[in-house]
XYZ file of C-alpha atoms in Angstrom:
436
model
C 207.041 253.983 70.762
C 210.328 252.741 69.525
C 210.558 249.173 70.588
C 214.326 247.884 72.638
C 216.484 245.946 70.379
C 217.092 242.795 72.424
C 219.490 240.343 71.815
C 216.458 237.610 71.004
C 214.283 240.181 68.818
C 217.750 240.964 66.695
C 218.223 237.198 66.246
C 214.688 236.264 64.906
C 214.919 239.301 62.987
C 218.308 238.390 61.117
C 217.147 234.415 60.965
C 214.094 236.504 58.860
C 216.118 238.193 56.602
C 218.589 235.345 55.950
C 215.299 233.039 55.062
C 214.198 236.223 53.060
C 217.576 236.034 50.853
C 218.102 232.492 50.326
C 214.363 232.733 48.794
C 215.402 235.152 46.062
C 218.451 233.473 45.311
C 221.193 235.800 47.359
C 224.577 235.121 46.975
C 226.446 235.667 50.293
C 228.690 238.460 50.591
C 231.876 238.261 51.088
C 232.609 239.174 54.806
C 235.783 240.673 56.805
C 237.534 238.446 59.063
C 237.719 239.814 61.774
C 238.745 238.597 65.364
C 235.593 237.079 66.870
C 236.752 236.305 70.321
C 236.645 240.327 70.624
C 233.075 240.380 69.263
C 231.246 241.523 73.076
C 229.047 238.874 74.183
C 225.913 240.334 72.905
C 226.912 239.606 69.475
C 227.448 235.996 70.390
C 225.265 232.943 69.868
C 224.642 231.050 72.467
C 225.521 227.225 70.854
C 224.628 223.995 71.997
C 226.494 220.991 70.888
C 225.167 217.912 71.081
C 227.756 214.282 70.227
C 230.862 216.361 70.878
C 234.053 213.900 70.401
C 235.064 213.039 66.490
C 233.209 214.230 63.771
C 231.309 216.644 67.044
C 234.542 217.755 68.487
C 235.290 219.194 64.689
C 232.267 221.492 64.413
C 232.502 221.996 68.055
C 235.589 223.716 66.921
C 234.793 225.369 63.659
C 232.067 227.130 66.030
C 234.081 228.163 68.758
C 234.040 231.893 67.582
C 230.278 231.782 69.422
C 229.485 231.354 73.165
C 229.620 227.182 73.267
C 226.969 227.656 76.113
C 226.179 224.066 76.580
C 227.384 220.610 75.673
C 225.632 217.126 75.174
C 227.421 213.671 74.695
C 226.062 210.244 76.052
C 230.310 209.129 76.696
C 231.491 211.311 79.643
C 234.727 209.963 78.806
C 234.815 210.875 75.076
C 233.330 214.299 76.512
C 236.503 214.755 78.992
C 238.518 216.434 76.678
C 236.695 219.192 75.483
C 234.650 219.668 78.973
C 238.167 220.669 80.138
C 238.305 223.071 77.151
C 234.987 224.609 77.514
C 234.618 224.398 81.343
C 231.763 227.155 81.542
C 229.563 225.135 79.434
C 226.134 223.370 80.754
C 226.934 219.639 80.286
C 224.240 217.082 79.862
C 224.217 213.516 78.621
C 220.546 213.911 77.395
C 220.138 215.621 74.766
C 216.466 216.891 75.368
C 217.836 218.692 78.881
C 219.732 220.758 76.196
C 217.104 221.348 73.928
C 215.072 222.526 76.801
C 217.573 225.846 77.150
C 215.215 228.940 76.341
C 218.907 230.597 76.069
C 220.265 228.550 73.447
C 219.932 230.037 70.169
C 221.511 227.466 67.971
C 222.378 223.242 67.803
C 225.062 221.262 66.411
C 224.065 218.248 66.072
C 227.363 215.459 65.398
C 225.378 212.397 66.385
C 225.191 208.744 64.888
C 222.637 208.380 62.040
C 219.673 207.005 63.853
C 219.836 209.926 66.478
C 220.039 213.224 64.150
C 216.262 213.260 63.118
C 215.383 213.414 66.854
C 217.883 215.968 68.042
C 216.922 217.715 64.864
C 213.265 218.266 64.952
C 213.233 218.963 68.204
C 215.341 221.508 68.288
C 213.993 222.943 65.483
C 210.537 223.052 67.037
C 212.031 224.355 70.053
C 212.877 227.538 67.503
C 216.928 226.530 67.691
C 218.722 226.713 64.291
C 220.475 223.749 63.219
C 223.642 222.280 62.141
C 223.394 218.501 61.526
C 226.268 216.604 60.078
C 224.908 214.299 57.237
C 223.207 212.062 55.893
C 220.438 214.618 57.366
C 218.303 211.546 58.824
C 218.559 207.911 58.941
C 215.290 207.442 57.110
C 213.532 209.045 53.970
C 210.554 209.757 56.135
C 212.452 211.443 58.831
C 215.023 213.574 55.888
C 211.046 214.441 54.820
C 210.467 215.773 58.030
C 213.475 217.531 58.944
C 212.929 219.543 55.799
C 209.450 220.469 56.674
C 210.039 221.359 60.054
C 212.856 223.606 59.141
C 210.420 225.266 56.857
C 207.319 225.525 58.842
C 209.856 226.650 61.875
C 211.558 229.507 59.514
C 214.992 228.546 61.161
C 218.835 228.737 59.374
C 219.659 225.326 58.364
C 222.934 223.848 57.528
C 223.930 219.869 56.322
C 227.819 218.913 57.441
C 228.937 218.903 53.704
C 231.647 220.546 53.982
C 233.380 219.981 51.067
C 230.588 222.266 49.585
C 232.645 225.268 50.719
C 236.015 224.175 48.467
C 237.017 226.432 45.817
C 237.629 223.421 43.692
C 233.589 222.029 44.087
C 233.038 225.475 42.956
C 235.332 226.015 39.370
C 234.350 222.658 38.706
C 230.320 223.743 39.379
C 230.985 226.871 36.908
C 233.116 224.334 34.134
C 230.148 222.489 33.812
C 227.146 225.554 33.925
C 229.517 227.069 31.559
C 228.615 224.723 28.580
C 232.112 223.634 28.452
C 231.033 219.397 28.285
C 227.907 220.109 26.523
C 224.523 218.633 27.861
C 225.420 216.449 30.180
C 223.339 213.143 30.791
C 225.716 210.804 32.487
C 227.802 210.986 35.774
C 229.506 208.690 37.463
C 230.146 208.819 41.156
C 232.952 206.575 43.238
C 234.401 206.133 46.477
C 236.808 203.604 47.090
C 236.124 202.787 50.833
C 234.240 199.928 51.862
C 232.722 199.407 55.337
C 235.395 197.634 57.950
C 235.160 193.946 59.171
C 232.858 194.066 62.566
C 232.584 191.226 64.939
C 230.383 191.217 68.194
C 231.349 190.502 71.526
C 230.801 186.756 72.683
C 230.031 186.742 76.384
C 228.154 189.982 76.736
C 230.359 193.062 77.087
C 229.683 195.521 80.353
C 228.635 198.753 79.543
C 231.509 201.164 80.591
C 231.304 203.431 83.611
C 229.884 207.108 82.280
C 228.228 205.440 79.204
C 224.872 205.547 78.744
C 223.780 202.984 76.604
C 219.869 203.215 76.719
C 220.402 206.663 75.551
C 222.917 206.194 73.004
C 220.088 203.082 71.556
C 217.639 206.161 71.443
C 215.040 204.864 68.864
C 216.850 201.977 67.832
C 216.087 198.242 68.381
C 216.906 197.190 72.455
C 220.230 195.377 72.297
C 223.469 195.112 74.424
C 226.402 197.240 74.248
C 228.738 195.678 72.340
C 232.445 197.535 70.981
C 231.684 196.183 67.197
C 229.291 199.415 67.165
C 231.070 202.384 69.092
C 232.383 204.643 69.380
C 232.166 205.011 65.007
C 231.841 201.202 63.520
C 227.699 202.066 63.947
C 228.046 203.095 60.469
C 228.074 199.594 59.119
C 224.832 198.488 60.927
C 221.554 198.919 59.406
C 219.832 199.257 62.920
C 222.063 202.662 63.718
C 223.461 203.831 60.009
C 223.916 203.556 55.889
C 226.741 202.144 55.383
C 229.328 203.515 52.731
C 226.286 205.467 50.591
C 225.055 207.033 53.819
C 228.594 208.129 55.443
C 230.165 209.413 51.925
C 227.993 209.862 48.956
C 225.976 213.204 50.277
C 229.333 214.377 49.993
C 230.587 213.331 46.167
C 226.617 213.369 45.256
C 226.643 216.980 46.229
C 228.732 218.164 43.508
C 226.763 216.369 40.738
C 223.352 217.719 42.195
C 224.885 221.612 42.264
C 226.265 221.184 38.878
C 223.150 220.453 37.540
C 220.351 221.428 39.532
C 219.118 218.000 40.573
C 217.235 217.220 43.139
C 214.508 214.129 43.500
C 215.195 211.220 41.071
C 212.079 209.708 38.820
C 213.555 206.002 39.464
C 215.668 204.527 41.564
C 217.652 200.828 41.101
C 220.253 198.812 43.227
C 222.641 195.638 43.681
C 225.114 194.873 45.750
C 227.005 192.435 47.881
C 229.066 191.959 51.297
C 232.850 190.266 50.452
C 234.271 190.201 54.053
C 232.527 187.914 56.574
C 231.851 189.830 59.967
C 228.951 191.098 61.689
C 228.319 194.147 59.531
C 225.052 193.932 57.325
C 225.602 196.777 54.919
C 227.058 196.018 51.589
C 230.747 196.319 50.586
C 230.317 196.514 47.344
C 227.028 198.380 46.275
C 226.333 200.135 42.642
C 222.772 202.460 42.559
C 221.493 203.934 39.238
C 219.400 207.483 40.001
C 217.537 209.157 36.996
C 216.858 212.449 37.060
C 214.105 214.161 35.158
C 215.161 217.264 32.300
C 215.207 220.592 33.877
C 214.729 223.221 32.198
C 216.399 223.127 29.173
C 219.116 220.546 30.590
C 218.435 216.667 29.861
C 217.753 213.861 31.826
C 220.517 212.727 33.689
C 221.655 208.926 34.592
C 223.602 209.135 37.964
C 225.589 205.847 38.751
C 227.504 205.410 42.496
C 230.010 202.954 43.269
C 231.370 201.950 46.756
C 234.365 199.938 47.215
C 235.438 200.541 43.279
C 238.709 202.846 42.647
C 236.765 203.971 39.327
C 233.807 203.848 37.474
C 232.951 200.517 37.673
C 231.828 198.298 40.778
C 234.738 196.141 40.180
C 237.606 198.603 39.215
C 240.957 197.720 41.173
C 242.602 200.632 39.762
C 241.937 204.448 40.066
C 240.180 206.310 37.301
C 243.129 208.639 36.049
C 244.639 208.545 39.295
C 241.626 209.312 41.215
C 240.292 206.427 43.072
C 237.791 208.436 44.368
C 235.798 210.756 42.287
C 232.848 212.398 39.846
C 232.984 211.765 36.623
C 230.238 214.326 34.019
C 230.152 213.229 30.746
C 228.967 215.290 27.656
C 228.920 214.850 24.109
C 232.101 217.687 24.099
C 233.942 216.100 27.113
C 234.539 214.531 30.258
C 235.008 216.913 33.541
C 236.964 214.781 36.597
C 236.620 215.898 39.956
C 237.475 215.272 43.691
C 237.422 217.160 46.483
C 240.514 219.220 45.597
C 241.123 218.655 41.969
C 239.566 218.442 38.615
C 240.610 217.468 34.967
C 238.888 217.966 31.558
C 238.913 214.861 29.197
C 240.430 213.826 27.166
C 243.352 216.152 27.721
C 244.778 216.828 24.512
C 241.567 218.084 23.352
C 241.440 220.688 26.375
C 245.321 221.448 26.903
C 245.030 225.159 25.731
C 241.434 225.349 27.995
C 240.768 228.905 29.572
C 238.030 228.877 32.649
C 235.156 229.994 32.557
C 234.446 233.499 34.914
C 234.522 233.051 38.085
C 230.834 233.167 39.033
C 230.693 231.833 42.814
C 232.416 233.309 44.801
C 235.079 232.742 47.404
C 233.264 230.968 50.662
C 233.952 232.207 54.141
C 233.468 228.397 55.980
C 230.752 225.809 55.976
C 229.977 226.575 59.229
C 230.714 230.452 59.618
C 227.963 230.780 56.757
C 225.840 229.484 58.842
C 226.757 231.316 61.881
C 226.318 234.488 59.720
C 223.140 233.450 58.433
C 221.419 233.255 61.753
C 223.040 236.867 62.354
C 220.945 237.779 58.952
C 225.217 238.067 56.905
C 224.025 235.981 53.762
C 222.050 232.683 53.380
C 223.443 228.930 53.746
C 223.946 227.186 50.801
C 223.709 223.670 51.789
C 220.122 224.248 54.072
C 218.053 221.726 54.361
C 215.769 222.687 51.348
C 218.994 221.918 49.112
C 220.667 219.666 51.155
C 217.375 217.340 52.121
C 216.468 216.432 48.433
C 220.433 215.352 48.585
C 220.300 213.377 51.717
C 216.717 211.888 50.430
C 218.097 210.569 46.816
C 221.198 209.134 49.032
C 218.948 207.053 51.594
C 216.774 206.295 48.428
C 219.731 203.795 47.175
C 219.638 202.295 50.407
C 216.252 201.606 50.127
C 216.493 200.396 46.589
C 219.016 198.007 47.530
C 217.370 196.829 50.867
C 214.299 195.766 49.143
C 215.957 194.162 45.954
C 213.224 196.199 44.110
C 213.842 198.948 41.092
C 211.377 201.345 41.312
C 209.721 204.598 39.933
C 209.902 207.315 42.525
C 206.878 209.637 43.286
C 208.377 212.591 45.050
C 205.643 214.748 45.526
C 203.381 211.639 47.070
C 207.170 210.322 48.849
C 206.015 206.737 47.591
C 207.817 204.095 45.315
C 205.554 201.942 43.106
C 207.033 198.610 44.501
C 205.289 197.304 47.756
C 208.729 195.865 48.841
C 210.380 199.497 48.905
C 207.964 201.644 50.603
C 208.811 199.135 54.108
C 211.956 200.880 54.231
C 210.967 204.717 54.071
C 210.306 204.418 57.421
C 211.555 202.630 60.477
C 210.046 201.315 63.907
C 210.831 203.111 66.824
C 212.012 201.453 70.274
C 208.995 202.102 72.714
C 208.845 204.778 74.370
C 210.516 206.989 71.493
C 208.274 208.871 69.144
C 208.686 211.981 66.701
């Protein structure tokens, strides 16, 4: 008896064959763009969004080809403007009243740092695929879980790294596969932004009318709501994000760990400092050293990052060749300079007549429409959270290293550090009454 395609049955079928694919390696195929608001509904995913102004309201929108069936922000304000937009959306302010939507096929989750690992896993084990802006978690333990969850749950998977998508990540990706540098065993990562100044309120501030705070807190330790944290200065507070390395590096990290296949570091080694007075209690300044086993036949590799320097150095005031933010690979035939929308080969005279490589990755059809398509069973994700997880892991891993003052040897198969004063920080203490 032939069974009835039903819309579910041809989701978890395509989610199968898009897992299937991105385990042998499948590059995704080009696709035609057509219009999808005349796609009937049947070929729709039904999307829930969950921290929909900012950062949310952006993949709200870079989604919006789908049925945005319901929506999930703890600010009804902040929510106002796209509830008017999508007015036959579900709205909720808890997330988990989402989550609990058997109709709901797929989450975006555009949360603060100390929220995504719960929305995350969750959803995943509700069988939702996931978008999740990055870092992936706020902790190493809970990046460690995400990944395993999205595993064990067979679900599509994709980290907000947008930039992954550029063609210019990608020439620069097949410059240095290519052989063109060499063997490369240094890089140099920088990003010239440093977290702002942060004061909090003295008397206590009243929570705003439609705001739930106690929600907003989720895990996090109980204090008041002050406006030095929202609605995006959280970043800058240990409690609720990561600071500079947290917000930007998964980002400029990314195109270092494509380049060269890396993935978990053997040792790990911080220092840093705060310059402004304020509130804040992440670094301004902060340098981390990452070494990276060989691979292959491809060397070790000693990965620096820099926040708040214009260039290669923590205390650069000028940028690097004109980029003050950027990625630096450096091999024994040459240097290969990179943002997010240009590169340069160093020194220049020595490359002026340079012809590129062949184009071996091809054009990409969105960050998020990949992963749209991959749920549909259209290609495999690229940045899912088996790639994207060892990223956001290494990332927090600075943190760590810098938290605890300790250098340390990293054991990624075990997930343990060999200093005592690390390990404390691969894991944080959840509010009671919140538990993964």
């Amino acid at each position: 008896m032939t069974r009835r395609l039903t819309r579910r049955r041809f989701l978890h079928e395509s989610a199968g064959l898009a897992a299937a694919l991105a385990a042998s390696g499948g590059l995704y195929p080009r696709l035609a763009r057509a219009d999808e608001k005349k796609k009937p509904p049947s070929e729709r995913l039904n999307i829930g969004v969950v921290g929909v102004a900012g950062q949310g309201d952006y993949d709200l929108h870079n989604v919006a080809s789908e049925n945005i069936y319901a929506l999930c922000d703890v600010d009804e304000n902040r929510a106002a403007k796209v509830r008017e937009e999508f007015p036959q959306a579900k709205f909720f302010k808890d997330y988990r009243q989402l989550l609990d939507l058997k109709e709901i096929d797929a989450v975006v989750c555009a949360t603060p740092d100390h929220m995504h690992a719960f929305v995350g896993v969750n959803a995943m084990r509700a069988g939702k695929h996931l978008y999740c802006e990055k870092p992936l978690a706020h902790s190493v333990a809970e990046v460690r879980l995400m990944m395993d969850t999205a595993a064990k749950q067979g679900v599509v998977t994709q980290m907000g790294t947008q930039i992954h998508a550029h063609d210019n990540y990608r020439r620069a990706v097949e410059i240095v596969r290519a052989g063109v540098l060499g063997p490369v065993e240094r890089v140099q990562v920088w990003c010239s932004k440093q977290p702002d100044r942060r004061v909090r309120s003295n008397p206590k501030l009243d929570v705003p009318a439609g705001f739930d705070w106690d929600l907003w807190l989720g895990p996090a330790p109980q204090q008041d709501y002050d406006t030095a944290y929202v609605p995006f200065h959280w970043r800058w507070f240990w409690d609720f994000g990561g600071g500079i390395l947290a917000d930007m590096a998964c980002h400029y990290m990314d195109l270092a760990h494509w380049a060269l296949n890396l993935a978990a570091p053997i040792s790990v080694a911080a220092n840093g400092r705060k310059v402004k007075d304020g509130d804040q209690n992440v670094p301004d300044l902060l340098q981390v050293d990452y070494t990276y086993p060989a691979r292959g036949d491809q060397p070790k590799v000693h990965l620096t990052w820099y926040s708040g320097a214009t260039g290669p150095d923590l205390g650069a005031q000028e940028a690097f060749h004109g980029y003050g933010n950027g990625v630096l690979f450096e091999g024994p035939k040459g240097q290969l300079l990179a943002d997010y929308d240009r590169h340069m080969l160093l020194p220049e005279e020595r490359f002026k007549d340079f012809t590129p490589p062949k184009q071996t990755l091809p054009p990409s059809i969105g960050h998020h429409k990949e992963w749209i398509e991959a749920i549909k069973g259209n290609g495999v994700t690229l940045c899912n959270f088996a790639y994207s997880g060892a990223l956001a892991e290494t990332v927090l891993l600075g943190n760590v290293a810098f938290r605890s003052g300790k250098a340390f040897a990293w054991d990624d198969k075990a997930g343990t550090a060999d200093a005592a004063e690390a390990n404390q920080y691969f894991q944080r203490e959840y509010r009671k009454g919140w538990k993964l």
